[in-house]
Tab-separated table of C-alpha atoms (C1' of nucleotides) in Angstrom:
chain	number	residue	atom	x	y	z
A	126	UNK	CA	5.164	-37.961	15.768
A	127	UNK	CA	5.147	-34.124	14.858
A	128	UNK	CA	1.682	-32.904	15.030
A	129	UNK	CA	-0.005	-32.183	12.026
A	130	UNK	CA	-1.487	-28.557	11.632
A	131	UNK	CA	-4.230	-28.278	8.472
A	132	UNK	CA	-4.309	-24.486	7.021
A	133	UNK	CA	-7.410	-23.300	9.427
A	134	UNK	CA	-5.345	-24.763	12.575
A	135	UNK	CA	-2.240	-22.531	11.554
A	136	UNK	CA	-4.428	-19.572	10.572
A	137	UNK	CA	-5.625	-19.543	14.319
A	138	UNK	CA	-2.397	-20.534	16.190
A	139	UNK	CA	-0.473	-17.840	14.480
A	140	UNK	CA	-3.049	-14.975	13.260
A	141	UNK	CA	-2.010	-15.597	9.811
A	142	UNK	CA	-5.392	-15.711	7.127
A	143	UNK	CA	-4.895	-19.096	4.961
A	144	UNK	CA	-4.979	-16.980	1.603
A	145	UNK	CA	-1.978	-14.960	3.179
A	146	UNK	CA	-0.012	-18.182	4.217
A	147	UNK	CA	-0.891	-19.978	0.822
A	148	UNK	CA	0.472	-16.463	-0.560
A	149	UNK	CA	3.764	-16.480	1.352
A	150	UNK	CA	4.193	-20.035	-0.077
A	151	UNK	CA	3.849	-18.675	-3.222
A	152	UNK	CA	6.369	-16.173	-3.182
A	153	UNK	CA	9.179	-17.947	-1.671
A	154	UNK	CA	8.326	-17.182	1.216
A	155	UNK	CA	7.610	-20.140	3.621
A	156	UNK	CA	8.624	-23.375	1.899
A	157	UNK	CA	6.203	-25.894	0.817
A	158	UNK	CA	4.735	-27.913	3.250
A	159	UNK	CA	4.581	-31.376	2.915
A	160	UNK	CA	0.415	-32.262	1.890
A	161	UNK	CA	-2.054	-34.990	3.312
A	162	UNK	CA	-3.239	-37.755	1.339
A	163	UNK	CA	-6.426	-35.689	0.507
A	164	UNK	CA	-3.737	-33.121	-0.843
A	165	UNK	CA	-4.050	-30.429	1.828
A	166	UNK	CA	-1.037	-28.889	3.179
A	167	UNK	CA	0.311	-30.069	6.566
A	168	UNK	CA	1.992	-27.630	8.704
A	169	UNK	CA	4.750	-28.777	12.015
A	170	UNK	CA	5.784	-26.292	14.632
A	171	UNK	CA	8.950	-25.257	12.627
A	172	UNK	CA	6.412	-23.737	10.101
A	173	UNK	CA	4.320	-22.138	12.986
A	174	UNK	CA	6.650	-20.726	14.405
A	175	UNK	CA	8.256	-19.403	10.891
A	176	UNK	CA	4.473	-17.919	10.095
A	177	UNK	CA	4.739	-16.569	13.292
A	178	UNK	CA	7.996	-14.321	12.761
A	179	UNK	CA	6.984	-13.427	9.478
A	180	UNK	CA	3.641	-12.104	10.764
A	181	UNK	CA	5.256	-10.373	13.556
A	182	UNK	CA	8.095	-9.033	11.516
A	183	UNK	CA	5.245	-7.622	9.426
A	184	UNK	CA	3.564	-5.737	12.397
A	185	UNK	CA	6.818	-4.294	12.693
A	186	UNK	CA	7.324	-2.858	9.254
A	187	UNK	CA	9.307	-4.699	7.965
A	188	UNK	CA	8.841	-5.361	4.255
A	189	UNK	CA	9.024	-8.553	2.597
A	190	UNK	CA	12.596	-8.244	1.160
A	191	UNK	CA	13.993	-7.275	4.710
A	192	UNK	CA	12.375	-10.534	6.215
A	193	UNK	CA	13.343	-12.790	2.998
A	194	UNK	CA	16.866	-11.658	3.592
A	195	UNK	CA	16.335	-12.342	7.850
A	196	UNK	CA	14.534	-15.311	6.972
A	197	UNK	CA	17.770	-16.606	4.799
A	198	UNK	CA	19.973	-15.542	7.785
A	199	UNK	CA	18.251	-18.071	9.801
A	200	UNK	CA	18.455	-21.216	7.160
A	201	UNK	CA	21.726	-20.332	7.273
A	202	UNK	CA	23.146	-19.371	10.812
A	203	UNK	CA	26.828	-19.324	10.393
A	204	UNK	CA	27.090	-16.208	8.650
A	205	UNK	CA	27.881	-12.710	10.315
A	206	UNK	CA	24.947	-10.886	11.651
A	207	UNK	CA	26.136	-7.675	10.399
A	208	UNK	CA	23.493	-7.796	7.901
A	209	UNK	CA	20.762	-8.506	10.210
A	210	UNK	CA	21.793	-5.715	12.653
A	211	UNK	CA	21.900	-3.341	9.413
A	212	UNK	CA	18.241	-4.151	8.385
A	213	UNK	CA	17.200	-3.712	12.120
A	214	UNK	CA	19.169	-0.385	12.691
A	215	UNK	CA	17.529	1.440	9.138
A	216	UNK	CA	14.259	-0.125	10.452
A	217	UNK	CA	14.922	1.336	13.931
A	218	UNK	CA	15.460	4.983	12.069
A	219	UNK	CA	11.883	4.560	10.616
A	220	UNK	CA	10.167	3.619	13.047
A	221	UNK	CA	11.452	6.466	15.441
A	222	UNK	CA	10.879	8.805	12.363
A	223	UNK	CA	7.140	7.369	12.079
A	224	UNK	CA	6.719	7.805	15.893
A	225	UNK	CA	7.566	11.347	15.521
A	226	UNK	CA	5.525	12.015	12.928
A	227	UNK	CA	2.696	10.413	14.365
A	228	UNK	CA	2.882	12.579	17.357
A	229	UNK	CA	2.579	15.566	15.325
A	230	UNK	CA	-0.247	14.781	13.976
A	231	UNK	CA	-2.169	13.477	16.821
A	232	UNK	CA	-1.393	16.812	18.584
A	233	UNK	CA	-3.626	18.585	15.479
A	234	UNK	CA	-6.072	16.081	15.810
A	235	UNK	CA	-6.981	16.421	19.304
A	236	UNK	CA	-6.750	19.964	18.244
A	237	UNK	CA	-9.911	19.413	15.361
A	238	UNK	CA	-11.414	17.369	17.493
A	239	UNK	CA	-11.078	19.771	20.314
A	240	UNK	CA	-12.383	22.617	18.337
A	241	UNK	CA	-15.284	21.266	16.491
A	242	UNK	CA	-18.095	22.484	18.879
A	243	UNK	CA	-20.577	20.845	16.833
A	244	UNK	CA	-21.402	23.453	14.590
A	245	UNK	CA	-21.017	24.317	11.355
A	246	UNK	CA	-18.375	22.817	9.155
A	247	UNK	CA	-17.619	26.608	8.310
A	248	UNK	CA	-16.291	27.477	11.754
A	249	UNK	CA	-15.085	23.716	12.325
A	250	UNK	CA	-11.353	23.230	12.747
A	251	UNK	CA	-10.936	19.805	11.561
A	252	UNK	CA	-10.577	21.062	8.066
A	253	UNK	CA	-8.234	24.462	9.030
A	254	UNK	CA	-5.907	22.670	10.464
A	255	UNK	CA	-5.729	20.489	8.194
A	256	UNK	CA	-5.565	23.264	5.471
A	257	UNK	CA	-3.597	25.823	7.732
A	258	UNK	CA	-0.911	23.266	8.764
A	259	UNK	CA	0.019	22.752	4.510
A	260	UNK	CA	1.943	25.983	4.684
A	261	UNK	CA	4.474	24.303	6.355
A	262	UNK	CA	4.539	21.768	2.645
A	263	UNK	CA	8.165	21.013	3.076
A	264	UNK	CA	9.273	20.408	6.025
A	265	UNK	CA	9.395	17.339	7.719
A	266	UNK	CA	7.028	16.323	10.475
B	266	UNK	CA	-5.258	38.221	-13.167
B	267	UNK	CA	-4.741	35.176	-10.313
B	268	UNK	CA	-1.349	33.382	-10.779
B	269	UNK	CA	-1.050	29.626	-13.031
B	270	UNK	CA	0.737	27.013	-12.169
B	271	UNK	CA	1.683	24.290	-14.437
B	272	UNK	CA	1.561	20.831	-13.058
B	273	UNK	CA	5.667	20.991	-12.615
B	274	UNK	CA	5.276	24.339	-10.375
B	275	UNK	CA	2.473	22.521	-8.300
B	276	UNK	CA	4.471	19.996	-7.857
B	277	UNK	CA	7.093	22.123	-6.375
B	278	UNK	CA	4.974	23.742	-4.120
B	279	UNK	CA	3.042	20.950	-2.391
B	280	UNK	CA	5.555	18.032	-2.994
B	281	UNK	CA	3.163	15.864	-4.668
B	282	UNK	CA	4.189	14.414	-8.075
B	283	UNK	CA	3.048	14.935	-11.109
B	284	UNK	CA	1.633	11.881	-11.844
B	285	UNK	CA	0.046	11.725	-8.903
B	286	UNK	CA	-2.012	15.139	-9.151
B	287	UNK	CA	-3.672	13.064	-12.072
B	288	UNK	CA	-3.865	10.498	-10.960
B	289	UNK	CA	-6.271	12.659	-8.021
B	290	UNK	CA	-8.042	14.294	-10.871
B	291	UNK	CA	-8.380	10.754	-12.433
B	292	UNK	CA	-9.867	9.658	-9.247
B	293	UNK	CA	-12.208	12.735	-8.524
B	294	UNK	CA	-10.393	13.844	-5.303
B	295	UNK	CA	-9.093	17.223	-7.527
B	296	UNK	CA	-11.242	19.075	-9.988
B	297	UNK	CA	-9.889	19.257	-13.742
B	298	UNK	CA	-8.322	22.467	-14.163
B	299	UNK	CA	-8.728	24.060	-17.158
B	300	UNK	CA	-5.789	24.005	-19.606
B	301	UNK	CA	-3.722	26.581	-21.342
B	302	UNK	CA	-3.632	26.495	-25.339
B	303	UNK	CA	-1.809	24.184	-25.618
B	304	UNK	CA	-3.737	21.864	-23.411
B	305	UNK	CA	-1.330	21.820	-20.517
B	306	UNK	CA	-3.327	21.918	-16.823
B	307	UNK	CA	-3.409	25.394	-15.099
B	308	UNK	CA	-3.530	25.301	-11.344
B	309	UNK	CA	-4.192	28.503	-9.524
B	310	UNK	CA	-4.002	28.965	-5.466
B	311	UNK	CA	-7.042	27.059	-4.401
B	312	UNK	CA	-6.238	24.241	-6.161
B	313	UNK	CA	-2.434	23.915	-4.509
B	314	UNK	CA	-4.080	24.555	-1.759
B	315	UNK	CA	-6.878	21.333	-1.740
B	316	UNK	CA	-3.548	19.662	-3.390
B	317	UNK	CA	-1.730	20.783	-0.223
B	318	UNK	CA	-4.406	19.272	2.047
B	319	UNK	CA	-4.715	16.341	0.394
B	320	UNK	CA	-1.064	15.564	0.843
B	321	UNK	CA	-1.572	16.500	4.420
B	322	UNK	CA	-4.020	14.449	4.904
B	323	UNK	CA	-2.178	11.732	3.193
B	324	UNK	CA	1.178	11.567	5.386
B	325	UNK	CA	-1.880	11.912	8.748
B	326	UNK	CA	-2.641	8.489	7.622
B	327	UNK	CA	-6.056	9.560	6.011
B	328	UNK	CA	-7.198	7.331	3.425
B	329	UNK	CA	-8.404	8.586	0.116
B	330	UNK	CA	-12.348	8.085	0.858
B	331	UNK	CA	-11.855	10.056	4.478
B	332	UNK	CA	-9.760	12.390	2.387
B	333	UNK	CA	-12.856	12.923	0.113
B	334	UNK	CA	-15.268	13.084	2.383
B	335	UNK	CA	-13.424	15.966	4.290
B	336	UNK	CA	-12.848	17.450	0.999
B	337	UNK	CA	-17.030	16.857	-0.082
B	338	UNK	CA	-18.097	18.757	3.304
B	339	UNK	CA	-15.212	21.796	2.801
B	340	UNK	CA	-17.124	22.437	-0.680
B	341	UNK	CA	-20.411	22.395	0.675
B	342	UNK	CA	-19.436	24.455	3.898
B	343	UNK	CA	-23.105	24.376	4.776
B	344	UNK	CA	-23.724	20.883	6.289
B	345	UNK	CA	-23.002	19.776	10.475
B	346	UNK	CA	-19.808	18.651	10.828
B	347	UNK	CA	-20.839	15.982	13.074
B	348	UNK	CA	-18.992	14.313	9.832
B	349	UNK	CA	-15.926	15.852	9.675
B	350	UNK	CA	-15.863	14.810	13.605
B	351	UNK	CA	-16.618	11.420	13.785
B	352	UNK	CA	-13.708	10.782	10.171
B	353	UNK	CA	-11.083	12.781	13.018
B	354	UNK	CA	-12.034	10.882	16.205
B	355	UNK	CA	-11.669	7.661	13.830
B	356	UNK	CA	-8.632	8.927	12.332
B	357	UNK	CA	-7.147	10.222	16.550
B	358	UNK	CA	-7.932	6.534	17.950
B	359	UNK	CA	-5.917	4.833	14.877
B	360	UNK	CA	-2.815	7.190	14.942
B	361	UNK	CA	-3.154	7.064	19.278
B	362	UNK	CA	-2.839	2.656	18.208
B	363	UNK	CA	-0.004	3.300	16.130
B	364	UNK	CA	1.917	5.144	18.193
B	365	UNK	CA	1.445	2.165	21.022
B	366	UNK	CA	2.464	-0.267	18.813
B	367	UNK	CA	5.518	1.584	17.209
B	368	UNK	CA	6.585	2.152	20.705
B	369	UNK	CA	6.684	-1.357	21.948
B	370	UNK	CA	8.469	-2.032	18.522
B	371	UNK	CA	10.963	0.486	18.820
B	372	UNK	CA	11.673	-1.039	22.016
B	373	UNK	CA	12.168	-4.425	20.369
B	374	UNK	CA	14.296	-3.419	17.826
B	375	UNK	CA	16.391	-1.341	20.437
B	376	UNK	CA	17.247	-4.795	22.115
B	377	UNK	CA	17.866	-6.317	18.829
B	378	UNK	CA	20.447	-3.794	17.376
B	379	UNK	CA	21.951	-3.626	21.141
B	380	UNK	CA	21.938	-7.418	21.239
B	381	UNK	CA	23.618	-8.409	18.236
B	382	UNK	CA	27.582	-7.975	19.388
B	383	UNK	CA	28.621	-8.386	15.442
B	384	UNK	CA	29.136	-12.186	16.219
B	385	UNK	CA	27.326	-14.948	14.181
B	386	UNK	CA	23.651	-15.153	13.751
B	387	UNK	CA	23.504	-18.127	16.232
B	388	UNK	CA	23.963	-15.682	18.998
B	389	UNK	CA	22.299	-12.887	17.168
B	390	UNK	CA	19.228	-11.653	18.908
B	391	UNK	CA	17.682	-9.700	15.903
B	392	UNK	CA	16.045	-13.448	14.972
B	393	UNK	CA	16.084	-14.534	18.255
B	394	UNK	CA	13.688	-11.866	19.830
B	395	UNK	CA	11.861	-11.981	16.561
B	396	UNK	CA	10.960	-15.520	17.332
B	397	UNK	CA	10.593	-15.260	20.767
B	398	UNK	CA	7.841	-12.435	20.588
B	399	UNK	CA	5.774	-14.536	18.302
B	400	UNK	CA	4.128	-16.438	21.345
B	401	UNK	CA	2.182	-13.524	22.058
B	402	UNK	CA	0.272	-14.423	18.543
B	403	UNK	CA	-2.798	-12.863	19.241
B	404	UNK	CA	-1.707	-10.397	21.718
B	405	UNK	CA	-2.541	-6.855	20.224
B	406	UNK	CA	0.276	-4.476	19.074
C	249	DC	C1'	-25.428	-40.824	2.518
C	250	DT	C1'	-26.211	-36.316	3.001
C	251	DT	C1'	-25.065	-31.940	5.094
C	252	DG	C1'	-21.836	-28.629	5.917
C	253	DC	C1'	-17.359	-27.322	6.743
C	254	DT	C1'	-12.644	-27.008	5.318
C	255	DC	C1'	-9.562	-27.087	1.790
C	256	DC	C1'	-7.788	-26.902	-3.107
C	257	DT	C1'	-6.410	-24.028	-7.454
C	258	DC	C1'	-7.015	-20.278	-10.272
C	259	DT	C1'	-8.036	-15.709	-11.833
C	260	DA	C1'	-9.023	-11.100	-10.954
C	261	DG	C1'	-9.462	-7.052	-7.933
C	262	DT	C1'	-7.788	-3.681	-4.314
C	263	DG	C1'	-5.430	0.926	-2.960
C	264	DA	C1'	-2.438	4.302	-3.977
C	265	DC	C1'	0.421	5.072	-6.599
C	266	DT	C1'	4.828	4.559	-10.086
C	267	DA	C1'	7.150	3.700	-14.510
C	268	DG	C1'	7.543	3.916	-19.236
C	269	DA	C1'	6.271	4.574	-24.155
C	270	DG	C1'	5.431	7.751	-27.611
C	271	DG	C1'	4.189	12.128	-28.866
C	272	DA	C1'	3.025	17.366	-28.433
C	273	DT	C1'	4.236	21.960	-26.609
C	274	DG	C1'	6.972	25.801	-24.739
C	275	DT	C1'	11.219	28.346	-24.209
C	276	DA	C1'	16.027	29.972	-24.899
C	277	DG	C1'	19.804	30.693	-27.719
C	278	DC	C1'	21.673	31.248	-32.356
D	297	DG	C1'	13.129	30.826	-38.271
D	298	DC	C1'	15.574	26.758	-36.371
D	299	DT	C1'	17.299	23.754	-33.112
D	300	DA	C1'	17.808	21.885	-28.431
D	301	DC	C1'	15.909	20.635	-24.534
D	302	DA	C1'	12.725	20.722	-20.765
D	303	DT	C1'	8.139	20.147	-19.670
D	304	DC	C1'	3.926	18.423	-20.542
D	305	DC	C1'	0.259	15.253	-22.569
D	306	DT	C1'	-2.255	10.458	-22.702
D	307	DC	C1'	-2.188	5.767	-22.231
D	308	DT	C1'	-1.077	1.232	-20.664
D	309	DA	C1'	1.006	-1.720	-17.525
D	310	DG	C1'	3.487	-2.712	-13.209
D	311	DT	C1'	4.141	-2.490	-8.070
D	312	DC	C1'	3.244	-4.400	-3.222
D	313	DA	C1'	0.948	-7.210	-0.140
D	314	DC	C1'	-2.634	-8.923	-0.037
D	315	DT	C1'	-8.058	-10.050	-0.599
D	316	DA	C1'	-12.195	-11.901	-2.894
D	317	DG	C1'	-14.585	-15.044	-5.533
D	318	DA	C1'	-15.518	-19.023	-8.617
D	319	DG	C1'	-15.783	-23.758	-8.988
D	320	DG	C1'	-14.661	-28.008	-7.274
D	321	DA	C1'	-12.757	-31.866	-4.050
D	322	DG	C1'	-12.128	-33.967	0.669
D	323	DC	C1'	-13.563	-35.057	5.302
D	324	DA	C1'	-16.232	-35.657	9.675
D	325	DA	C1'	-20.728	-35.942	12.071
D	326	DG	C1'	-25.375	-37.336	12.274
DNA sequence: CTTGCTCCTCTAGTGACTAGAGGATGTAGC
DNA sequence: GCTACATCCTCTAGTCACTAGAGGAGCAAG
């Protein structure tokens, strides 16, 4: 006696909008869940919980290839988690590199915000920084 | 006797393709330029320049409508820019989010990479802290 | 039994590009 | 002038990860 989770129920235990899950099902994704007399899909904890890690895995970065490929790992546990440690280690790069960036640019942000004294947009900063900053078109940041 | 660019040159000097500089004149966020005989697009310093921003304002995390609106206020220099504020503070609080969120994920994915000792995935942690971190469903980051 | 919610499928739209076809133009060497 | 070859043109269609809406069926409460 599994409980039975209807579409709505799953959308608010794991954050996940029911055109999103329905979506995932489509692709591949999450498998087909069996459906209710009425023909609406019925969702068990195993499901939840495999919503769950996609929708986190998201918020991570992750794209939907990397967590297919995860996903299979799991199905299928007795393989070497080499691969799994690679797509975690390129996302790791990213998301430092992101971070980095990130910082950058909030440091000229505070700076617009800092200098727009409410004036004019022809002595506001917001925009020359913004402008200014493109001289530097090719490096990284 | 200011210099012209063709689109290839502009392209070399902001880093934004080709087809996406028309696609931005397709779009309205970059004036046509006029053409050369032979109907190619001319570009001269102001437009690298907004081209320049644009990207900028891109990789800031800026999307296209803030982009424009920043862009409608610098050509009409005359107006408060109470605007050009309130699209900055906006834009500040988001990337200020981010950052929180790729932090606490960076931390995650530290653990995951150190975790996994290149055995099988029944031991691997990548999965496991995946999974684990999903009870905090509606938990922001 | 009606009201109102949830759910179903299906198609089409979104943002911000990106790719490719098929053709015109410009430039450098012979 | 002629031939290669790069660069450019327009146009349509595809990408990713959804999101919105139409039109209809199922279910639970009063």
């Amino acid at each position: 006696m599994t409980e039975y989770f209807p579409i709505g129920e799953a959308t608010r235990r794991t954050g996940v909008k029911a055109p999103t899950i329905r979506y995932y099902e489509q692709i591949g994704l999450l498998p087909p869940p069996p459906r209710s007399e009425g023909n609406r899909r019925s969702y068990g904890d195993i499901d939840l919980r495999r919503l769950a890690f996609i929708r986190h895995a998201r918020e991570l970065g992750f794209e939907i290839d990397a967590i297919r490929a995860l996903l299979t790992l799991q199905d299928d546990p007795d393989q070497p988690c080499a691969t799994a440690d690679a797509i975690a280690k390129a996302r790791l790069a990213e998301v430092e590199q992101r971070i980095r960036s990130l910082q950058a640019l909030k440091v000229e942000l505070e700076a617009m915000v800092e200098g727009c004294s409410h004036g004019r947009v022809a002595g506001c900063r917001v925009i020359e920084v913004l402008a200014a900053h493109c001289k530097c078109a090719h490096s990284e940041h």
